[in-house]
Each structure stands twice: as C-alpha cells, then as structure tokens.
Coordinates of N, CA and C in Angstrom, one line a residue:
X35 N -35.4 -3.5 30.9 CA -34.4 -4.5 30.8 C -33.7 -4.7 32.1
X36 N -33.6 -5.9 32.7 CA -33.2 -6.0 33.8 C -31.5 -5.9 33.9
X37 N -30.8 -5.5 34.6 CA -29.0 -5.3 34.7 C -28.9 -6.4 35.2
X38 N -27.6 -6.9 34.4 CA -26.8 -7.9 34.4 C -26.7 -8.6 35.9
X39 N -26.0 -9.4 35.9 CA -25.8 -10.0 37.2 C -24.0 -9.7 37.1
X40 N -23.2 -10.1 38.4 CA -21.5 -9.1 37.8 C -20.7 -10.5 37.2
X41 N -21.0 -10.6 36.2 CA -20.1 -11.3 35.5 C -20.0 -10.5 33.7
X42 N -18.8 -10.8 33.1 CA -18.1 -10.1 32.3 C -19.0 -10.3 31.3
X43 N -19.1 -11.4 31.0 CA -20.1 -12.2 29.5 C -21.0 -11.5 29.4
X44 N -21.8 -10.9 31.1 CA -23.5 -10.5 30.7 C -23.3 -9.2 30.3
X45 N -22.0 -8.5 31.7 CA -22.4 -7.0 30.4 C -21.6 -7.2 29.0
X46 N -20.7 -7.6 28.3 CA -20.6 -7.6 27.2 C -21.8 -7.6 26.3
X47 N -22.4 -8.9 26.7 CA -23.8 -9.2 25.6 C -24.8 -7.9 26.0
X48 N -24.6 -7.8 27.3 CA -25.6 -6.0 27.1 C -25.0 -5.1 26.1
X49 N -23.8 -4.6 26.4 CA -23.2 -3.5 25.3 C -23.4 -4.1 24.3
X50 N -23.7 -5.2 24.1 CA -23.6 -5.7 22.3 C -25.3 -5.4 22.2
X51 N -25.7 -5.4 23.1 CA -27.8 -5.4 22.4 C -27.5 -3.6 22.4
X52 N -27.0 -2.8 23.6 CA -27.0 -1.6 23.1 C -26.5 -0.7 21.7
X53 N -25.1 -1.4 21.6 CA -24.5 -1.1 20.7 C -25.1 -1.3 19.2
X54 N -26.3 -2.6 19.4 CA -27.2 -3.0 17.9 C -28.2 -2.0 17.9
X55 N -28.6 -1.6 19.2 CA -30.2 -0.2 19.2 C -29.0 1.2 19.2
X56 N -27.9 1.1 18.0 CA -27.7 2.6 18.1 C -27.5 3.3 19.6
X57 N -27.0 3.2 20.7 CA -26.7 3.2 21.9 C -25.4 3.8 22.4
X58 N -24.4 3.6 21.3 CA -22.5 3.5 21.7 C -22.2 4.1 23.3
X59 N -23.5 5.2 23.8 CA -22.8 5.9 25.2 C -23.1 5.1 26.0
X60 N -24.4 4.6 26.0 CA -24.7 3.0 26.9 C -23.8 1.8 27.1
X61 N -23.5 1.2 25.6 CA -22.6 0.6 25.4 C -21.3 0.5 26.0
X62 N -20.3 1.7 25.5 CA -19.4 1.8 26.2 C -19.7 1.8 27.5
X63 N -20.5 2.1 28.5 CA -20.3 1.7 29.8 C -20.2 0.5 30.4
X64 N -20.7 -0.3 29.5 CA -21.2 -2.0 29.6 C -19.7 -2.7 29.0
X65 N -19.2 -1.9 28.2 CA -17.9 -2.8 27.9 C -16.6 -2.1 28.6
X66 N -17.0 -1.2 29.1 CA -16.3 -0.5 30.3 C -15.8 -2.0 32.0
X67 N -17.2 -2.3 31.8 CA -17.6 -2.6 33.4 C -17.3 -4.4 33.0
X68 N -17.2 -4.5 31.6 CA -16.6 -5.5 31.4 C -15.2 -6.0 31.7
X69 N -14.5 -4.8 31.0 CA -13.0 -4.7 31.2 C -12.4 -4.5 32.9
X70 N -13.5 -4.1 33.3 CA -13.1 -3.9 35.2 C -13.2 -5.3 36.0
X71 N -14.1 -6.5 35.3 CA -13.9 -7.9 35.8 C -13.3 -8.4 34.9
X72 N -12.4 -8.3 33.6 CA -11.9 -9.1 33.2 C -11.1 -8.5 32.4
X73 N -10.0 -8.1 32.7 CA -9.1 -6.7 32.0 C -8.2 -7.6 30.8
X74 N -8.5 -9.2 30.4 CA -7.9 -9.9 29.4 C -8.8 -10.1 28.6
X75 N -10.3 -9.6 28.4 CA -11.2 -9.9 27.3 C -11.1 -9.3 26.7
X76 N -10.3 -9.6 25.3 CA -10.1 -9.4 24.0 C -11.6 -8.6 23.4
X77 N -12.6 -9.6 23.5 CA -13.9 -9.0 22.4 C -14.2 -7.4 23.0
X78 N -14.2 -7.2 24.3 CA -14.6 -6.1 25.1 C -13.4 -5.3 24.7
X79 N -12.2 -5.0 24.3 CA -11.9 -3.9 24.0 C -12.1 -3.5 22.8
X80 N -12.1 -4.8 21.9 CA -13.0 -4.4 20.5 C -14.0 -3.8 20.5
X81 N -15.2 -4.4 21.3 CA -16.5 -3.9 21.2 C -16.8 -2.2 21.7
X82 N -15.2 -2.5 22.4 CA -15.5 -0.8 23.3 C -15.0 0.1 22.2
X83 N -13.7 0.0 21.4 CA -13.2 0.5 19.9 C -14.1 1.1 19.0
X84 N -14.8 -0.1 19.3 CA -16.0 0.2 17.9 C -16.9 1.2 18.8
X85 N -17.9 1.1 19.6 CA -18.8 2.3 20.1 C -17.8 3.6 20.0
X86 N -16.3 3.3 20.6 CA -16.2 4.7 20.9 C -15.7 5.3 19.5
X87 N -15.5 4.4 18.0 CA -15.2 4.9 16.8 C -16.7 5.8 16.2
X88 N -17.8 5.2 16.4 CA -19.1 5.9 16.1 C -19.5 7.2 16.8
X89 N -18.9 7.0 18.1 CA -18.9 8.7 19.0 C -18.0 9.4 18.6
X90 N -17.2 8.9 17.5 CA -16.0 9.4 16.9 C -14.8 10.0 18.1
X91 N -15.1 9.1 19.0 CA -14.0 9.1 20.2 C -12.9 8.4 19.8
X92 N -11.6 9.4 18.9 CA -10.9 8.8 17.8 C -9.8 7.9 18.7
X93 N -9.1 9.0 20.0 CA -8.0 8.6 21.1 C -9.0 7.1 21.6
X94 N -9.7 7.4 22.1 CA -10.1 6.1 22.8 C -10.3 5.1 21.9
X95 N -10.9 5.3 21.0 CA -10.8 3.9 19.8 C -9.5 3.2 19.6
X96 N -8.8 4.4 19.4 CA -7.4 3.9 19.2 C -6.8 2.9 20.1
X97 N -6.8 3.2 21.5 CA -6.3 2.6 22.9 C -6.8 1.6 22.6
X98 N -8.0 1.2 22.9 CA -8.7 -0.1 23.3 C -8.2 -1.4 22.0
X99 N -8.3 -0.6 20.2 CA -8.0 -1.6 19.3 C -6.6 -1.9 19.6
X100 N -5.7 -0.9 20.4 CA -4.4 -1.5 20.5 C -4.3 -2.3 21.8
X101 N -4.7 -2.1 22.6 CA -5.0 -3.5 23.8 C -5.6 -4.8 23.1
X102 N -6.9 -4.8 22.3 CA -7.0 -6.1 21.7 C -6.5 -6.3 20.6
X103 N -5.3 -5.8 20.2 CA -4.2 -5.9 19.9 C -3.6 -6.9 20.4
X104 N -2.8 -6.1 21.8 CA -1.8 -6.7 22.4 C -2.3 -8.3 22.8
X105 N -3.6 -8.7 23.2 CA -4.3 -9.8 23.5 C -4.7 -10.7 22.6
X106 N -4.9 -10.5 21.0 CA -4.8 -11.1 20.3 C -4.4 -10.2 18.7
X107 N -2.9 -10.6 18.9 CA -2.2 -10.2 17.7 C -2.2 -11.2 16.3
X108 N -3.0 -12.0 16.1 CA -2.8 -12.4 15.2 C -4.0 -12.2 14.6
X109 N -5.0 -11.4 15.1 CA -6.8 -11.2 14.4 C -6.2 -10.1 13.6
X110 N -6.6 -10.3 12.1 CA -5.9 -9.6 11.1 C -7.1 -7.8 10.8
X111 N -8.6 -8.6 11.6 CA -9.6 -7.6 11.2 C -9.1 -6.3 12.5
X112 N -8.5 -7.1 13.7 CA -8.4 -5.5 14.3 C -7.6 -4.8 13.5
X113 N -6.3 -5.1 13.0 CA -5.2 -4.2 12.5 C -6.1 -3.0 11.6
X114 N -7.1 -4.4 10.7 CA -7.9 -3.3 10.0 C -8.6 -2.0 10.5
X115 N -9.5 -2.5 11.6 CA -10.3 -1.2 12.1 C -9.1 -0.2 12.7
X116 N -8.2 -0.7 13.2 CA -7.2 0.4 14.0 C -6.8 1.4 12.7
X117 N -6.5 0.8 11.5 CA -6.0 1.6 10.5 C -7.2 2.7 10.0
X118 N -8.7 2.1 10.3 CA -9.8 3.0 10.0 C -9.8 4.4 10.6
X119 N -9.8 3.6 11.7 CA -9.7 4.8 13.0 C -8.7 6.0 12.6
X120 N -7.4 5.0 12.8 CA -6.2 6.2 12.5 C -6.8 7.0 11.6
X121 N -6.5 6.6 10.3 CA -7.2 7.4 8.8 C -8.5 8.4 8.9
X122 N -9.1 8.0 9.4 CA -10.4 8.9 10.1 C -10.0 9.8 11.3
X123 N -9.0 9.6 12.3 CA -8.3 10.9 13.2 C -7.4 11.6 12.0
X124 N -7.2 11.1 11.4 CA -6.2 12.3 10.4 C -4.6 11.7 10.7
X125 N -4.7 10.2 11.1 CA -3.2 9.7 11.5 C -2.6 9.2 10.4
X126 N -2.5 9.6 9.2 CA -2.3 8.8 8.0 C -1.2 7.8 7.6
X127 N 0.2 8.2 8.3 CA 1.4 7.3 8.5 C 0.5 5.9 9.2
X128 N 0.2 6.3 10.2 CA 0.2 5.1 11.3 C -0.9 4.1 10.5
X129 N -1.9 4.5 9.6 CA -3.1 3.8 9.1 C -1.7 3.0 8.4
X130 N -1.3 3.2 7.5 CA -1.0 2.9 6.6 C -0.2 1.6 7.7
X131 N 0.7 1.8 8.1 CA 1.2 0.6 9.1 C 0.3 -0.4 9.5
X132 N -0.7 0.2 9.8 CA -2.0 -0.9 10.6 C -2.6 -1.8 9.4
X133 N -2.7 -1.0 8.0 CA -3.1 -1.7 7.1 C -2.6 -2.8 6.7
X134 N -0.7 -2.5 6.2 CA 0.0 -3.5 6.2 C 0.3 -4.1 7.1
X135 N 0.3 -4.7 8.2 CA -0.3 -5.5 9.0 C -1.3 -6.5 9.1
X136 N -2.7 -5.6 8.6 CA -3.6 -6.6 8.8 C -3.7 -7.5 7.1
X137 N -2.4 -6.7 6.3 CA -2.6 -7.6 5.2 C -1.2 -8.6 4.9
X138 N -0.5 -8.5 5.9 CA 0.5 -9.6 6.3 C -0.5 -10.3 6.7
X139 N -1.5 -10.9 8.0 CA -2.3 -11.5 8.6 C -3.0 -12.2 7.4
X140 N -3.7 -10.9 6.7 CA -4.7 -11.6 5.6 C -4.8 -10.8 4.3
X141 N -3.9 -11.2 3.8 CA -3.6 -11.2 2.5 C -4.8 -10.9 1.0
X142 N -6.2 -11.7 1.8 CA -7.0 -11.6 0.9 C -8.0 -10.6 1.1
X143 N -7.9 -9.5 1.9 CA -8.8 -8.6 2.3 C -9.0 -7.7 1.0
X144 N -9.8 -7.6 0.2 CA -10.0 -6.2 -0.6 C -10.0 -5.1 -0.3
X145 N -10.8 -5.2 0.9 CA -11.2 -3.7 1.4 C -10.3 -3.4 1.7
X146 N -9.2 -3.8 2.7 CA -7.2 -3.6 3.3 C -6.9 -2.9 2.5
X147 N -6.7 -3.5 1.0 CA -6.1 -3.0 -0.3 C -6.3 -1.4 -0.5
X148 N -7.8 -1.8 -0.6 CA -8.2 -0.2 -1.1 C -8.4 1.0 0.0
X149 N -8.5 0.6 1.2 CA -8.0 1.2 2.6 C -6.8 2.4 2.1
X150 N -5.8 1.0 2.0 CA -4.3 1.4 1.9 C -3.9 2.3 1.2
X151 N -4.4 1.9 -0.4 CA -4.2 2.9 -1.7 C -5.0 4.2 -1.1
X152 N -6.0 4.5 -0.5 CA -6.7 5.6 -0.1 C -5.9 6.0 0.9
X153 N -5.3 5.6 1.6 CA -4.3 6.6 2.6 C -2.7 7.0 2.1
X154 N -2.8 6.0 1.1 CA -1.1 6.3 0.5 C -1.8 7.6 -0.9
X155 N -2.8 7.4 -1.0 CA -3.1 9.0 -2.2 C -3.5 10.2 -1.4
X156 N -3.4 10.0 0.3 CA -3.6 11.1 0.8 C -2.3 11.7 0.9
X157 N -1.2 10.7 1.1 CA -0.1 11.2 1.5 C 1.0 11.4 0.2
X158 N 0.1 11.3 -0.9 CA 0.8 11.7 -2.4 C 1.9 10.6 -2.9
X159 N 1.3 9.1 -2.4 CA 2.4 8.1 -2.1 C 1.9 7.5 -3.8
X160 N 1.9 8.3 -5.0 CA 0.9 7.5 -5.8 C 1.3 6.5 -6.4
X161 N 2.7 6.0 -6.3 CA 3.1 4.9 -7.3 C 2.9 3.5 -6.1
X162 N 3.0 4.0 -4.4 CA 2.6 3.1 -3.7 C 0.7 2.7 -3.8
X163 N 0.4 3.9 -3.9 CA -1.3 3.5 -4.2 C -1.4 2.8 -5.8
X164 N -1.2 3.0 -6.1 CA -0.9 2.0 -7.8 C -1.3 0.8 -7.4
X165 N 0.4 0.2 -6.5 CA 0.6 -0.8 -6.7 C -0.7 -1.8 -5.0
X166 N -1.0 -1.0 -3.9 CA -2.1 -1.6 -3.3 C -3.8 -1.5 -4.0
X167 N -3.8 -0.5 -5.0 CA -5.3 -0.9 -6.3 C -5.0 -1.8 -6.7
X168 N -4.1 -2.1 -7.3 CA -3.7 -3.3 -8.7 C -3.8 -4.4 -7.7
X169 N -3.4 -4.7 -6.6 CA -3.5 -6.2 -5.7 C -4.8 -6.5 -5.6
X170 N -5.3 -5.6 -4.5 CA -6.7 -5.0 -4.6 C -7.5 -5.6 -6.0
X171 N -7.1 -5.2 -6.8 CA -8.4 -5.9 -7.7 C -7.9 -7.0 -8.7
X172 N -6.7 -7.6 -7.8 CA -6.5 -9.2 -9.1 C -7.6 -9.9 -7.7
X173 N -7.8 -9.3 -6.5 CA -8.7 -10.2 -5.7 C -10.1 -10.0 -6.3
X174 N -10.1 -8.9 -6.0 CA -11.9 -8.4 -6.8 C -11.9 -7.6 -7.7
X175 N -11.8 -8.0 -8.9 CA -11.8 -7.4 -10.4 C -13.2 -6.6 -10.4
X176 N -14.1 -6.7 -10.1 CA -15.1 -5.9 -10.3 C -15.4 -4.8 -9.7
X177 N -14.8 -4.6 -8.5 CA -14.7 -3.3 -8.0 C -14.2 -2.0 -8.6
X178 N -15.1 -1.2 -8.7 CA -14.7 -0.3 -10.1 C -13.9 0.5 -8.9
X179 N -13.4 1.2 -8.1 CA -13.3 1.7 -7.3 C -11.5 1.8 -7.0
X180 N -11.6 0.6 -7.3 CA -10.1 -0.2 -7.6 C -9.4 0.5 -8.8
X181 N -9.8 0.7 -9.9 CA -9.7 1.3 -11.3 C -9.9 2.6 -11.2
X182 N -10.7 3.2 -10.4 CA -10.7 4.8 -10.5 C -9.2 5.1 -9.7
X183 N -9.0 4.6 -8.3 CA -8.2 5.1 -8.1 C -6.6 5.1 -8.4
X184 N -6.9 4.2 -9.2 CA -5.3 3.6 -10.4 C -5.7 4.6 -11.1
X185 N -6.6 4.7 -11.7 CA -6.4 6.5 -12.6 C -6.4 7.5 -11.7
X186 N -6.3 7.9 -10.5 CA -6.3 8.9 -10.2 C -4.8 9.1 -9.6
X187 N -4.4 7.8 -8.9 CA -2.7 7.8 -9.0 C -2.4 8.4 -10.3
X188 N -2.7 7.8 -11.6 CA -1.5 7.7 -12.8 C -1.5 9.3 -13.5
X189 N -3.1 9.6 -13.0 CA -3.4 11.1 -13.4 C -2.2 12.3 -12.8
X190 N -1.9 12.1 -11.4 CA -0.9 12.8 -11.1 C 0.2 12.5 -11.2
X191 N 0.5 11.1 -11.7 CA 1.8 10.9 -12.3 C 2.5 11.4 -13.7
X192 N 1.0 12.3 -14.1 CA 1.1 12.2 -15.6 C 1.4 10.9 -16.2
X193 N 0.7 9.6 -16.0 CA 0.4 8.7 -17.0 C -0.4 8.8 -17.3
X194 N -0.4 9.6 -18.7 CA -1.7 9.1 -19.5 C -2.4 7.9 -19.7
X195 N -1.8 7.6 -20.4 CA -2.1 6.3 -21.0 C -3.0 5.2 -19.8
X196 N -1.7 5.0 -19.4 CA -2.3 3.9 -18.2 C -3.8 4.7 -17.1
X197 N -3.8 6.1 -17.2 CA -5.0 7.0 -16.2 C -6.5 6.7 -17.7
X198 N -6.0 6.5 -18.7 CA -7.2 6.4 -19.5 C -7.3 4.7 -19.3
X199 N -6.5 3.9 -19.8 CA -7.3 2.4 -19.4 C -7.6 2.1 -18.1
X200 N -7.4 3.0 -17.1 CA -8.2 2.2 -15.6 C -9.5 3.4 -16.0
X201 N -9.2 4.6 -15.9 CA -11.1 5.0 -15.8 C -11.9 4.5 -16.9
X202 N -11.1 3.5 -18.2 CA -12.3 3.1 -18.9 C -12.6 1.6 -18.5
X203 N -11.5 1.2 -17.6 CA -12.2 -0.3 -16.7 C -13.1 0.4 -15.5
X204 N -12.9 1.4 -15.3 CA -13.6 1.8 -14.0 C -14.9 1.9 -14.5
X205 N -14.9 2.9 -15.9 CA -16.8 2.8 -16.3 C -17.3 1.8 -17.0
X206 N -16.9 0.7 -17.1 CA -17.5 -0.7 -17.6 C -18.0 -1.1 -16.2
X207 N -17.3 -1.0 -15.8 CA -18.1 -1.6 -14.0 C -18.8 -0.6 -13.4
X208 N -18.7 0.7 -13.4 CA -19.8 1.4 -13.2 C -20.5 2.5 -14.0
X209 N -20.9 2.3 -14.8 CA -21.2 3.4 -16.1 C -22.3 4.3 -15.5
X210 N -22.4 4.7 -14.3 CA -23.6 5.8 -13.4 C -22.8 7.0 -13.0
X211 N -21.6 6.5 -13.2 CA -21.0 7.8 -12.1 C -19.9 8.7 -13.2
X212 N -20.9 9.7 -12.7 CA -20.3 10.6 -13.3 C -18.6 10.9 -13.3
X213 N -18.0 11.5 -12.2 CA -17.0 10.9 -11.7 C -15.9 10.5 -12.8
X214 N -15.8 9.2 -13.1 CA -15.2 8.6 -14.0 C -14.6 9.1 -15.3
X215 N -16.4 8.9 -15.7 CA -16.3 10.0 -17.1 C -15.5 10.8 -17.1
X216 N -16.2 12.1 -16.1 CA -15.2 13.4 -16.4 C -13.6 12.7 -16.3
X217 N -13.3 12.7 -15.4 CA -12.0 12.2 -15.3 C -11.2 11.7 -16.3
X218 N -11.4 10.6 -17.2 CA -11.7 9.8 -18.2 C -11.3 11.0 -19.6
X219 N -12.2 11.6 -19.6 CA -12.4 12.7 -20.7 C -11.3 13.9 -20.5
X220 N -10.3 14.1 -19.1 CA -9.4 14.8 -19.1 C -8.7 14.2 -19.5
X221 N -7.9 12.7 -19.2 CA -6.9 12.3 -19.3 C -6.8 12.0 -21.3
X222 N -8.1 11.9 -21.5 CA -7.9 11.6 -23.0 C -7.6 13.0 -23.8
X223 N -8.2 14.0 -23.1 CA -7.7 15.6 -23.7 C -6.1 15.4 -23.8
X224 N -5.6 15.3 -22.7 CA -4.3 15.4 -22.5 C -3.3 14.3 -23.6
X225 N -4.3 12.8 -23.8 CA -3.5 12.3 -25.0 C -4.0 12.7 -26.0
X226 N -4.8 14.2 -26.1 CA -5.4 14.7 -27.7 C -6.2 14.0 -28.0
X227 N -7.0 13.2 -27.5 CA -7.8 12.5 -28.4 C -9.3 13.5 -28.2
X228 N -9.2 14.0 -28.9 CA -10.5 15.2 -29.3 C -11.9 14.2 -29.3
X229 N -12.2 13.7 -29.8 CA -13.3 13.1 -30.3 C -13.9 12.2 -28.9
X230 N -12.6 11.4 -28.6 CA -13.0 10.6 -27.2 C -13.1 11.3 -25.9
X231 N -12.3 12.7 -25.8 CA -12.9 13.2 -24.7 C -14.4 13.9 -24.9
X232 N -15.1 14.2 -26.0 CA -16.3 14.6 -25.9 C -16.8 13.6 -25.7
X233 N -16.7 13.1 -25.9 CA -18.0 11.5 -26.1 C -17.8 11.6 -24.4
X234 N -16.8 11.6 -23.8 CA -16.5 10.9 -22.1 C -17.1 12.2 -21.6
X235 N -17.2 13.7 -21.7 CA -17.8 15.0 -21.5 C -19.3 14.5 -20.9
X236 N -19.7 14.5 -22.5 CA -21.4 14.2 -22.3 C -22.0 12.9 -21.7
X237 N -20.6 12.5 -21.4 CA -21.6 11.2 -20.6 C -21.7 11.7 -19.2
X238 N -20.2 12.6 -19.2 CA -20.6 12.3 -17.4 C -21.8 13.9 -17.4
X239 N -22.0 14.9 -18.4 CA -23.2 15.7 -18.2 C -24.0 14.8 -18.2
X240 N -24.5 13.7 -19.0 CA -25.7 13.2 -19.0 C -26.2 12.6 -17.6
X241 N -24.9 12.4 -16.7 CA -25.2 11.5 -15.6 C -25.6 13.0 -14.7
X242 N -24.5 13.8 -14.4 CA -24.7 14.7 -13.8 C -24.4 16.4 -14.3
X243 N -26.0 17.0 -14.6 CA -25.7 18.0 -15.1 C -25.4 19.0 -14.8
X244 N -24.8 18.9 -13.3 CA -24.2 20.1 -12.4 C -22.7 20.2 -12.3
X245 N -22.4 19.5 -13.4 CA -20.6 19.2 -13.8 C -20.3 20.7 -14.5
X246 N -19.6 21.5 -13.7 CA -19.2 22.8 -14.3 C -18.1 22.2 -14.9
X247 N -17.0 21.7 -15.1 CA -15.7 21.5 -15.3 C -16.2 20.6 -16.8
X248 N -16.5 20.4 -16.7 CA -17.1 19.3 -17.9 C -17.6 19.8 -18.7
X249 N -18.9 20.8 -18.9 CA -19.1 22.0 -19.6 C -18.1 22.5 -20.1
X250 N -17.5 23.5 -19.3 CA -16.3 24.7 -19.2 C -15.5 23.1 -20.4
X251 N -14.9 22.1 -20.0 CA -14.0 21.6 -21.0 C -14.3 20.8 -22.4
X252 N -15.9 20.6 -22.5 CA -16.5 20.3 -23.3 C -16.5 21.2 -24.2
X253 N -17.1 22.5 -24.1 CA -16.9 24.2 -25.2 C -15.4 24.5 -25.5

C-alpha cells in the first residue's frame, strides 16, 4: 500500500481502511498524523476514539470523544459512544451523564435507553432504570431485553407483580433464554403462585440444563 501524500483526508481514509482490516494500532497512528495537519477534524478524533476503544485504551478514548465533542456538540452518536467508553472504564456516574445527553440530542435512540437503564442498575439506581426500559421500549416494543431489565429493577424493588409481567413480556419475545424463565419462576414463587413457578422452572431447565438454582428451587 503506498503512504499517503501529507494531507489530512488521505491519512484519515488510511486509518479508516486499517481500522476495517482489524488494525486499531495502525490506525491510530494515521488518525494521529491526521490530527497533527488538522487539529479541527471532528471525524479524526472519532475515528481515533474508536481504534483506541477496541485497544481498550479507555483514557484515550475518552479524550479524543471529548474533543469531537467540543467540535461538534450537537452529534448525538458521540455522547453515545463516550457513555460506552465511560461504562466500559468502570465510570458509571459520568456514562450515565453522556447518555442523557446524547438522548436530549436524540430522543429516539433505543440503544441510549437501554445503555442508560444498564448503568443506572449498576449503580442500584432501579426506579431510575425502570423508568429509561419503559422509554426504551414504547420506541421498540420488541426488544425483549427492555422487559427483562424492568424485571430485574422491580425484582429488587420487591415488585412483584410488575417483576412477573415484564419477564413474561420478556419470554414472549424471546422464549430461548433461559434467563427469563428462571427469573420469572422466582418472582412468581414469591407471589406464591406454586403451579406457575414450576411450569417457568422447567422451561428454563429445558432451555438450559446446567441451571443449578432452578433445580435446587424446582425440588
């Protein structure tokens, strides 16, 4: 492959062909040598974000999405990946900031939603994850993923009730994962319903029969 000539564009579109052949240490040098002729190209500290998020170069990811940040604050998808990042360094306050941001921007992100609720149940925030699942899926109802984690908020809220109607929307949309079931089959033990947590037991053995917990609460 022949090297660029020194303008910004060519190595960017290099680090971008590296960065598509699985490359990110290549890459980053090319969107490095970008940012040294043109320290206001937006795409180049993205593109440098991303390689250095896959090297799991969490501080440097960080920097760069907050410079193409600062350059273009109204792209709603950087807020997103910055919140990735964070959440993936173990920054869990600061994700959660990035998230709501990028869903001030864009409102209709799913994924944002469920981002969010996953970093507010890390931080035991569960009535705030409740309420970013439930947004989360008036956009995409079919995401079962949306419904497990509204039962898994309501489960430590001790809501019953409400922890058994989302894991039984959760296994209408995915009736493979074991997961659910069990889950499903505690919170019905807990409303007593004898009969319906077996039935929810043996489904999720049938899916997965290395469910010790499921056994042990099934006998």
């Amino acid at each position: 492959m022949l090297a660029p000539s020194e303008t910004a564009e060519e190595y960017l579109e290099l680090g971008n062909i590296l960065l598509s052949q699985n490359q990110p240490e290549k890459a980053l040098i090319c969107y490095r040598r970008t940012i040294d002729l043109n320290s206001s190209f937006c795409e180049a500290y993205y593109k440098l974000a991303e390689a250095a998020s896959e090297l799991q170069e969490w501080d440097e990811a960080i920097v760069n999405y907050q410079k193409a940040i600062q350059l273009q604050p109204d792209m709603s998808e950087l807020y997103y990946k910055l919140g990735n990042v964070l959440q993936s360094s173990g920054r869990a306050v600061k994700a959660v900031a990035a998230y709501r941001a990028s869903i001030d921007l864009n409102p209709n992100s799913f994924w944002c939603y469920y981002n969010l609720g996953s970093v507010l149940m890390k931080l035991e925030r569960w009535q705030e994850a409740i309420v970013a699942y439930r947004t989360g899926a008036e956009i995409n109802p079919d995401f079962s993923w949306f419904f497990y984690g509204i039962g898994e908020a309501c489960r430590h809220l001790a809501k019953w009730s409400e922890a058994a109607t989302a894991y039984q929307q959760a296994v209408e949309l995915d009736p493979n994962y074991a997961g659910s079931f069990h889950n499903l089959g505690d919170v019905l033990f807990q409303l007593e319903k004898w009969s319906e947590a077996q039935t929810a037991y043996r489904r999720a053995i049938a899916l997965d029969p290395e469910l010790f917990w499921s056994h042990y609460n099934l006998a």
